Structures are given as structure tokens and as C-alpha cells.
Coordinates of C-alpha atoms in Angstrom, one line a residue:
X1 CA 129.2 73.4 85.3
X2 CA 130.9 70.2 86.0
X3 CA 130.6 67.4 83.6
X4 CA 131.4 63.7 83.3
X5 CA 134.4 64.7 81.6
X6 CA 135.9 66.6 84.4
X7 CA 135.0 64.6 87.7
X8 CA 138.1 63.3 89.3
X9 CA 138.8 59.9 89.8
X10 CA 138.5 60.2 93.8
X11 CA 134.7 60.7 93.0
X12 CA 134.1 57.8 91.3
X13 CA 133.2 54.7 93.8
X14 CA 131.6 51.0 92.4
X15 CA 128.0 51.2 93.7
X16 CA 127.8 54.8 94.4
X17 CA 129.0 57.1 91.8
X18 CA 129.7 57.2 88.1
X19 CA 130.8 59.9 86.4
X20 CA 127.5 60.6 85.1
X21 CA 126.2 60.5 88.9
X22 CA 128.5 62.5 90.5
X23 CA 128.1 64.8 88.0
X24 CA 124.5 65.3 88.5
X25 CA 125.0 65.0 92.6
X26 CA 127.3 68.6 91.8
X27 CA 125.3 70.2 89.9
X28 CA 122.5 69.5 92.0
X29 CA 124.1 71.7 94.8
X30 CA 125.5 74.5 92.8
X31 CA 121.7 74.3 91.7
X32 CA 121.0 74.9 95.2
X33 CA 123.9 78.0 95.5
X34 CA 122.6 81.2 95.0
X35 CA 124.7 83.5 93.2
X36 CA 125.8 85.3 96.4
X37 CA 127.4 82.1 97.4
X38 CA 125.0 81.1 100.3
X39 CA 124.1 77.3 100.1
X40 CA 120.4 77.0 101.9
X41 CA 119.6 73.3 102.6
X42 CA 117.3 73.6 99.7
X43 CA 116.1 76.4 97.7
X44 CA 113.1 78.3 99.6
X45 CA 114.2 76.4 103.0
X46 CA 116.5 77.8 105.6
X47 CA 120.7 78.2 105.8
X48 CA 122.8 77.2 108.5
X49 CA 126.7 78.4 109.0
X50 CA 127.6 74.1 109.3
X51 CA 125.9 72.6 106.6
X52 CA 126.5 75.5 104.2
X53 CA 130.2 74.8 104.9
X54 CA 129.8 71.2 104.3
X55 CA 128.2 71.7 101.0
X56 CA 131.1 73.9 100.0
X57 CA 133.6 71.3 101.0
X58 CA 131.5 68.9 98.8
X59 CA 131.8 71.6 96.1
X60 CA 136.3 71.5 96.1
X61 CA 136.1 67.8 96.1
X62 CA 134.5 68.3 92.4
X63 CA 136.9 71.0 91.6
X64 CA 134.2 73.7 91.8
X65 CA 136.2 76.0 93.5
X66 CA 135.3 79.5 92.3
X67 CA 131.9 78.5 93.5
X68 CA 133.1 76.7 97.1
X69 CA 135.0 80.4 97.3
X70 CA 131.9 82.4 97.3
X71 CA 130.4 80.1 100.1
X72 CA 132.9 81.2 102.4
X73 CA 132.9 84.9 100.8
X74 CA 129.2 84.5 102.4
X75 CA 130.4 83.6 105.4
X76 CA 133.1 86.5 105.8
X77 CA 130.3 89.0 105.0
X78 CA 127.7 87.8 107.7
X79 CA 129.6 87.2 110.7
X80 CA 128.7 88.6 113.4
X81 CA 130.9 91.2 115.4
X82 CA 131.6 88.8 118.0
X83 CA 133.0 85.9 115.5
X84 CA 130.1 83.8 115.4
X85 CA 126.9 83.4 113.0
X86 CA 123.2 82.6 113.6
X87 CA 121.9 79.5 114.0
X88 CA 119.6 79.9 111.0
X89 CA 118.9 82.4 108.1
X90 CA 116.2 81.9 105.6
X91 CA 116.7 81.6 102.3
X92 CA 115.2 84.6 100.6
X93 CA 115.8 88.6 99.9
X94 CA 118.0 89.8 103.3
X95 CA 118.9 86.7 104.5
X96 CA 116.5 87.3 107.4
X97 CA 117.9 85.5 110.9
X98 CA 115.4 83.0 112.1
X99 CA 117.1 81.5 114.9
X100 CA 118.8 84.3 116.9
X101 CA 121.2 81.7 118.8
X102 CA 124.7 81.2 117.9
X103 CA 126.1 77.4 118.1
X104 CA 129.1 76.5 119.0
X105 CA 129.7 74.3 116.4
X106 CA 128.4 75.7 113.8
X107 CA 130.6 79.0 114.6
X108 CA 133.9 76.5 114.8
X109 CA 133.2 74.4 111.7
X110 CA 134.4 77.5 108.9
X111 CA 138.3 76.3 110.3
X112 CA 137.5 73.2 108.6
X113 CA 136.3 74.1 105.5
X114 CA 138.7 77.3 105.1
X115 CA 141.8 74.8 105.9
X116 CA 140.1 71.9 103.2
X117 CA 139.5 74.9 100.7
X118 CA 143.1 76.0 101.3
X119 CA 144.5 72.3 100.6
X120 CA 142.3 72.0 97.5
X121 CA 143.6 75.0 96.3
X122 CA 146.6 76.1 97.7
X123 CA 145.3 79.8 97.1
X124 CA 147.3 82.1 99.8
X125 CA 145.3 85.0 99.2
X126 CA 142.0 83.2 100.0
X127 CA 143.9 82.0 103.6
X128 CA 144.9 85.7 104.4
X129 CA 141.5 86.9 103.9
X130 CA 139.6 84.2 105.6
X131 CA 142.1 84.1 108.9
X132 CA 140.3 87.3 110.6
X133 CA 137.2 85.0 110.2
X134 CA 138.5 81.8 111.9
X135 CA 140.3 83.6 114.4
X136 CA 137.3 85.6 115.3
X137 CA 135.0 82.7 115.1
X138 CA 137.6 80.0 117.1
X139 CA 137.8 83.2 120.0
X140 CA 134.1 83.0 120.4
X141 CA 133.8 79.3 120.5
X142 CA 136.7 79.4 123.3
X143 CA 135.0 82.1 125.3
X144 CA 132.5 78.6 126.0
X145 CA 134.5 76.2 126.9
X146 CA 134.5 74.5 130.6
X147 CA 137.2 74.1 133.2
X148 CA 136.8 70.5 132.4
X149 CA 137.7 71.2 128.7
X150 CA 134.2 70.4 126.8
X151 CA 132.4 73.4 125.4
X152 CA 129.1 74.9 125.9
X153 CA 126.9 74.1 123.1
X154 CA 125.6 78.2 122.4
X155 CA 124.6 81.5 123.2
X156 CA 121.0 82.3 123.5
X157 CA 119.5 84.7 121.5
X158 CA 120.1 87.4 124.4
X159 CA 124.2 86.5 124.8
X160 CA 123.2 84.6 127.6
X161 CA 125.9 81.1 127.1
X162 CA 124.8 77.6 127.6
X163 CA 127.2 75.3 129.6
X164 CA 125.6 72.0 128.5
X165 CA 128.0 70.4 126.5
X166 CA 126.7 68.0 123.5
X167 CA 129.3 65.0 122.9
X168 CA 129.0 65.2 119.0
X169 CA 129.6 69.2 119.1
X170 CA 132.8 69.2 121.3
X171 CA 133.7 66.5 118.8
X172 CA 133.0 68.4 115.8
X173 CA 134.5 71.3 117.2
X174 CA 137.5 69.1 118.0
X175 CA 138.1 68.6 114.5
X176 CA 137.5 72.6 114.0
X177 CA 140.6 73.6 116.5
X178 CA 143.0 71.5 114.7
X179 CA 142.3 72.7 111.3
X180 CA 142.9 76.2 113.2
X181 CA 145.8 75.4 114.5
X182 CA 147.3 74.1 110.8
X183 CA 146.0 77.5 109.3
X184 CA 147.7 79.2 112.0
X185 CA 151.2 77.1 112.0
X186 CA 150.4 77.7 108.1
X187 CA 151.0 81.5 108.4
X188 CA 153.5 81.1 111.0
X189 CA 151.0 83.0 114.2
X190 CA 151.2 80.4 116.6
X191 CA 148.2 79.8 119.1
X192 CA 149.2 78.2 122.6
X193 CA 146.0 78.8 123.6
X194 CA 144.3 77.3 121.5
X195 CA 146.2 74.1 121.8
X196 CA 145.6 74.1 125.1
X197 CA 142.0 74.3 124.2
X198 CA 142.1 71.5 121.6
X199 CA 144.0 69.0 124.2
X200 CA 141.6 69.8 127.2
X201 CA 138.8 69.0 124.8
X202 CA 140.3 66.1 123.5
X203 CA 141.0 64.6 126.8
X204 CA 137.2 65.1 127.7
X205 CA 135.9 63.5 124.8
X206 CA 138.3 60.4 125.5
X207 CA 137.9 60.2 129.3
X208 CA 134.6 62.2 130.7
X209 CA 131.5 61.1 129.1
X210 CA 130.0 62.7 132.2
X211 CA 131.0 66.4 131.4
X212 CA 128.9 66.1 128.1
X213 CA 124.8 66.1 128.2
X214 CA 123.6 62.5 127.5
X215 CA 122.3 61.9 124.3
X216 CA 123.7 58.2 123.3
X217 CA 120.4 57.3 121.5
X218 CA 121.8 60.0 118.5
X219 CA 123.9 57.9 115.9
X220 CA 125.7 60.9 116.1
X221 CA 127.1 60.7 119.6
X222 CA 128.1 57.3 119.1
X223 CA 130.8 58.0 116.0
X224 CA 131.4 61.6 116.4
X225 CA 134.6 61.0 118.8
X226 CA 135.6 59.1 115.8
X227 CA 134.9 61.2 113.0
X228 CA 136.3 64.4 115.2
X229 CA 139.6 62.6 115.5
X230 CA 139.3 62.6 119.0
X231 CA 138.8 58.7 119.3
X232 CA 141.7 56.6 116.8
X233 CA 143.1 53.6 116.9
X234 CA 141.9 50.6 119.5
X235 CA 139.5 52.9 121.1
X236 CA 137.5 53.8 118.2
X237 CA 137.6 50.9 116.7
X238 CA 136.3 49.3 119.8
X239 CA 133.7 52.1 120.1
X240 CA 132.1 51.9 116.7
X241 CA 132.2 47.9 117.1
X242 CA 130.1 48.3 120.3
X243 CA 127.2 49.8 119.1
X244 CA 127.3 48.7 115.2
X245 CA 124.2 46.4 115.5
X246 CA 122.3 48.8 117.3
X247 CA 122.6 51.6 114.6
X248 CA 123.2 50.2 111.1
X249 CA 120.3 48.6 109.5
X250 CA 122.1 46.3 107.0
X251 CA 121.4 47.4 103.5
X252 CA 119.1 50.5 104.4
X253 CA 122.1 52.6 106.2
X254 CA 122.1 54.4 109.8
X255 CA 119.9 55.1 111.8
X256 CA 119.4 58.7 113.2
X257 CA 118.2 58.2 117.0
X258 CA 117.1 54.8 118.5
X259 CA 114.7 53.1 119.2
X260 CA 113.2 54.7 115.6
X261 CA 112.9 52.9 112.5
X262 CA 114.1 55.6 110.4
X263 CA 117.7 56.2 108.5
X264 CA 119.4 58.8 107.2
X265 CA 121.8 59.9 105.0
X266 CA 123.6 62.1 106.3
X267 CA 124.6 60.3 109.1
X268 CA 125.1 57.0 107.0
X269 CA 127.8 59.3 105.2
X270 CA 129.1 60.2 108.3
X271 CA 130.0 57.1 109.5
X272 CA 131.3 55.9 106.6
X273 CA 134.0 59.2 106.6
X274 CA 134.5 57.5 110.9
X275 CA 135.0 54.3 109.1
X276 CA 137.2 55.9 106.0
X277 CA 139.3 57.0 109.4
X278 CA 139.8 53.8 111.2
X279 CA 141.4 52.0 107.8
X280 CA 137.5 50.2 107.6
X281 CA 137.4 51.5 103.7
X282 CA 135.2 47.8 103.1
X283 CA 132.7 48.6 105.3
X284 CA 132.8 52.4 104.6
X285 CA 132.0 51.0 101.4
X286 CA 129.0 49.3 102.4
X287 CA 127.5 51.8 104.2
X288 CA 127.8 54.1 101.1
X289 CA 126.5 51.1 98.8
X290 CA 123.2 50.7 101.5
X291 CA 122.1 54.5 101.1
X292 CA 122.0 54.4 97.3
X293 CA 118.1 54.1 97.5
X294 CA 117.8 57.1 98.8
X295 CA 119.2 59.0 95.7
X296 CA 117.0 60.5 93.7
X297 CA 116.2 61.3 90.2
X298 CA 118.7 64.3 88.7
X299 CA 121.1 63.4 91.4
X300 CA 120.0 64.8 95.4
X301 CA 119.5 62.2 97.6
X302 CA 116.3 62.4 100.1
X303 CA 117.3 63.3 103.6
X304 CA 116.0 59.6 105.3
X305 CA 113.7 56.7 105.3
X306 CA 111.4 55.2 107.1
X307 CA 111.6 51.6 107.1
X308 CA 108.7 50.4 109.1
X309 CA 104.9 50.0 109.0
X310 CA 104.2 52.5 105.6
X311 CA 107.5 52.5 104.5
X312 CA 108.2 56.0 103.1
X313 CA 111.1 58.7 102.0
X314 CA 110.5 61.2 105.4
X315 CA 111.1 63.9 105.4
X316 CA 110.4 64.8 101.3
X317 CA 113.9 66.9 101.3
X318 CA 116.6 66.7 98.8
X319 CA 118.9 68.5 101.0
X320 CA 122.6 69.5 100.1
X321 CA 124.3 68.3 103.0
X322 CA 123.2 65.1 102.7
X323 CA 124.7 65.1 99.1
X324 CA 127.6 67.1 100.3
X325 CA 128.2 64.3 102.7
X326 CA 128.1 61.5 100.5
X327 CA 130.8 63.6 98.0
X328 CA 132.7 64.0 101.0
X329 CA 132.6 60.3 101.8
X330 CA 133.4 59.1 98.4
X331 CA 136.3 61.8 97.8
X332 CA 138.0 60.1 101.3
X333 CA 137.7 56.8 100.3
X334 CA 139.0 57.6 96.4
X335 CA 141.7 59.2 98.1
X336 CA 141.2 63.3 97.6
X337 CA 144.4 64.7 99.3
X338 CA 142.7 67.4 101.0
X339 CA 139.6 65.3 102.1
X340 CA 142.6 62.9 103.5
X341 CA 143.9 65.4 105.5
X342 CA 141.4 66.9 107.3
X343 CA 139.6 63.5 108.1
X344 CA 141.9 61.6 108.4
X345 CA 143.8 64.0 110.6
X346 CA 147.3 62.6 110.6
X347 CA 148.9 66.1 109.6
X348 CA 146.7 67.8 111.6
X349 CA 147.9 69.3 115.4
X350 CA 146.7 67.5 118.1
X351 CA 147.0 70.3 120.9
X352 CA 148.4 69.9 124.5
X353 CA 147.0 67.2 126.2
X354 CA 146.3 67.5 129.9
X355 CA 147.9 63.8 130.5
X356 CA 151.0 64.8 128.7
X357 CA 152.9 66.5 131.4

């Protein structure tokens, strides 16, 4: 178990974490780990393949990495023949599927934690055994995309695929092909087609809101071209400056969809990681600061707030990716070498872009 003693510099922040505090914020999700390595949301609640692997990426930023390695043993052992996992397992005897559909970017999101796990550890054995899994999973993911680049957002329970494309899956999944790509240039099997891939999605992102369902009043959709790596620069500086006022609620954090009065923290998190990206580490730092009300006592911190009329922690979840977010935040800004590289995605492929040639 991780103690004061042993957390890392890059977890400790002024305003969000002590040692003591981030000490409690791990143990509170290897807490949460059962001893098969799955990571549910909370105990007695329900697993899913993206927020499992965000609360093992949490877990390498404290060093826990004999437990962050059974997460993704979990993963290996339930994929699905055709590369990609359930929406939704619940957490008990059997792991029993409760959402039959496979999402996209839940499927595509175990490149980024493998590649994060492998830069925290440098383990080449681990790599070798989890590339049948990313390869398999990035092949289904592909089998979605559109001729215009962006990618279908799942398969329905009955295989049948879904060409909507959501703007903050395409840009999470974004992030997901170029950690592929490094695990593949890594072991020296390059992928042309999956640099295609990555450049045609990229290009959509940048250039085609239209090609992507319309969901702008989701925080989400508004720094996800950011945080995916898509959007740098001008462009997502610009982009995060245009809506700013209409989803940070100064000193309370992000909201999740507007026009609600309600924030969260994952997202608050997130944007701070967008921020982390864009060289905004001061107002990262904020964000990270505004959310500490929601931290609770022995270390979780409640999934949102509701700000208006009977003001109230909703819903009454101390969930593990909204902990694993804000270790992931903290470990970016405090400078955690893998953490760097896969958000901040300077040594990370970029793909083929369609403009390029």
C-alpha cells in the first residue's frame, strides 16, 4: 500500500495534494480494485473497459504498478474475439455484461494505457503480451471508421455498427491510435494503415465539425480536440478561450452539459490535463484548486455538484475515475515523464494527414 513516504514528487500540487492526500486518493482506488485486477467505478456498481483503464493509469502515476498490471491482465482475459469489450460489466461473481454494446472508444482507449504502463515501467514483457490486445482492439475500432475519417461511435448489441460519430470519442480515440502507433514503432511492426487512420481522423476533428453528431452543450466536446491532441497550438488555445465563460464556474470547476447548474470532476480534471497541454499550467492549476470541495473524507472525491437552488453533492458517488483523473491531472502538471508523453503528445506519431500531400 502506498504511503506518504513513497508518493512522488510529481503528485504533490499546492492546493490539491499532500502527501498525506494523495496517499489516501491511491489507496482509495486500489480499495476499489478487486483482486482480479478489475477496477468497477465503485465497489457493488458497474465496470467499464475506459474508466477501468483510466483508474489504472492513475494507479502507475503512484508507482502502483503490480496493481495497474493486473488491470490490464483483466482486460487481456475479457476481450472479446473480435478485439473489443462490453460497454458495461457489473461488478460482482462472473463479471455479468450489462450493456451488450461495444464502444468505440472505450475499445481504443487500452493503447493508451498499455503505451503509459509501458513508459512507467519500461517492462518489455508486459508490451509483448498486451500487443495481441491493442492490435485486436485498434482493428475493430478501424472496421468503424467513415470515408470522411471520423469513427462510428459502436456496435449494437446485435453487431449491427453505428455511423454516428461523437466529437469527444473520435477525439479520444485520436489519442488511442497514436499511442498504437508508438507501441508499434516500439516493437518495430509498422502500421501504414493505421496512420492513415489517425491522419484522416485528425483532419476531421480539425476541419469537419459536420461529420460528428452535435453535442456542443457537453464540456466534453468543447476540450476533447484539445485533450486528444488533435487541436494544439493557436487553434486550441483559441478554442478553449471561446467557450471558457460558458463552462467554468469560477471556484466550483466545470460544468458537465449546459445550460445545467451542475459540475463535475471529472471533467474539471480533464480540462485541466487540455490546459496542462496548451502550456496553461496556471490555470490548470486553478481548475484543480476549484474542485477540491468535492474531495471527500478518506480521500475519493464525489462525482459532481449541484450549485443551484438546494445545493447538493449529486450524484452520492465516490467514483475512481474521477480520482483517477485528478492523479492524472496532478502527475502532468508535476511533470510525470510518462503522463508527459502521452498528454502532452510531442513524441507521439501524428499519422498521415490528408492535407499533407
Amino acid at each position: 500500500m502506498t504511503s506518504p513516504e513513497r508518493i512522488a514528487e510529481h503528485l504533490l500540487l499546492p492546493g490539491v495534494l499532500t502527501a498525506e492526500q494523495a496517499a489516501e486518493t491511491v489507496a482509495g482506488i486500489l480499495g476499489a480494485q478487486r483482486a482480479d485486477g478489475a477496477i468497477p467505478w465503485f465497489r457493488g456498481h458497474h465496470l467499464d473497459p475506459w474508466d477501468h483503464t483510466e483508474a489504472a493509469m492513475a494507479l502507475d502515476t503512484a508507482g502502483e504498478h503490480a496493481a495497474a498490471a493486473r488491470a490490464y491482465d483483466w482486460l487481456a482475459r475479457h476481450q472479446n474475439g473480435d478485439g473489443s469489450w462490453y460497454a458495461a460489466y457489473h461488478d460482482g461473481e462472473h463479471d455479468r455484461v450489462t450493456d451488450h454494446s461495444r464502444e468505440s472508444n472505450f475499445v481504443a482507449y487500452v493503447a493508451v494505457g498499455v503505451w503509459h504502463h509501458y513508459l512507467a515501467t519500461g517492462d518489455d514483457a508486459f508490451l509483448d503480451r498486451m500487443w495481441p490486445v491493442v492490435y485486436a482492439a485498434v482493428e475493430f475500432v478501424l472496421a468503424l471508421q467513415q470515408p470522411g475519417g471520423e469513427i462510428g461511435w459502436k456496435r449494437e448489441a446485435d453487431g449491427t455498427p453505428v455511423d454516428d460519430a461523437l466529437l469527444t470519442g473520435s477525439s479520444s480515440i485520436h489519442q488511442a491510435l497514436r499511442c498504437a502507433l508508438a507501441i508499434a514503432e516500439t516493437r518495430e511492426e509498422p502500421q501504414p494503415d493505421w496512420e492513415l487512420a489517425a491522419g484522416a481522423l485528425g483532419h476531421a476533428i480539425r476541419r469537419h465539425p459536420e461529420r460528428f453528431l452535435d453535442k456542443s452543450r457537453y464540456s466534453m466536446d468543447w476540450y476533447y480536440p484539445v485533450l486528444g491532441g488533435a487541436l494544439t497550438g493557436p487553434a486550441a488555445k483559441a478554442r478553449i478561450d471561446a467557450h471558457w465563460d460558458d463552462f467554468v464556474v469560477p471556484g466550483l470547476g466545470v460544468r458537465c452539459v449546459l445550460p445545467n447548474p451542475w459540475v463535475t470532476g471529472g471533467e474539471s480534471c480533464e480540462l485541466a490535463l487540455a490546459l496542462w497541454a496548451t502550456g496553461e499550467s496556471d490555470r490548470a492549476l486553478e481548475i484543480l484548486q476549484s474542485i477540491q470541495h468535492l474531495r471527500a473524507e478518506g480521500g475519493m472525491y464525489w462525482t459532481g455538484y449541484v450549485f443551484e437552488g438546494d445545493a447538493a453533492v449529486w450524484p452520492e458517488e465516490l467514483t475512481t475515475w474521477t480520482a483517477g483523473s485528478l492523479l492524472l491531472a496532478v502527475a502532468a502538471l508535476g511533470g510525470d515523464e510518462a503522463t508527459v508523453a502521452v498528454f502532452g503528445g510531442e513524441r507521439l506519431p501524428k499519422g498521415l494527414d490528408p492535407d499533407c500531400c
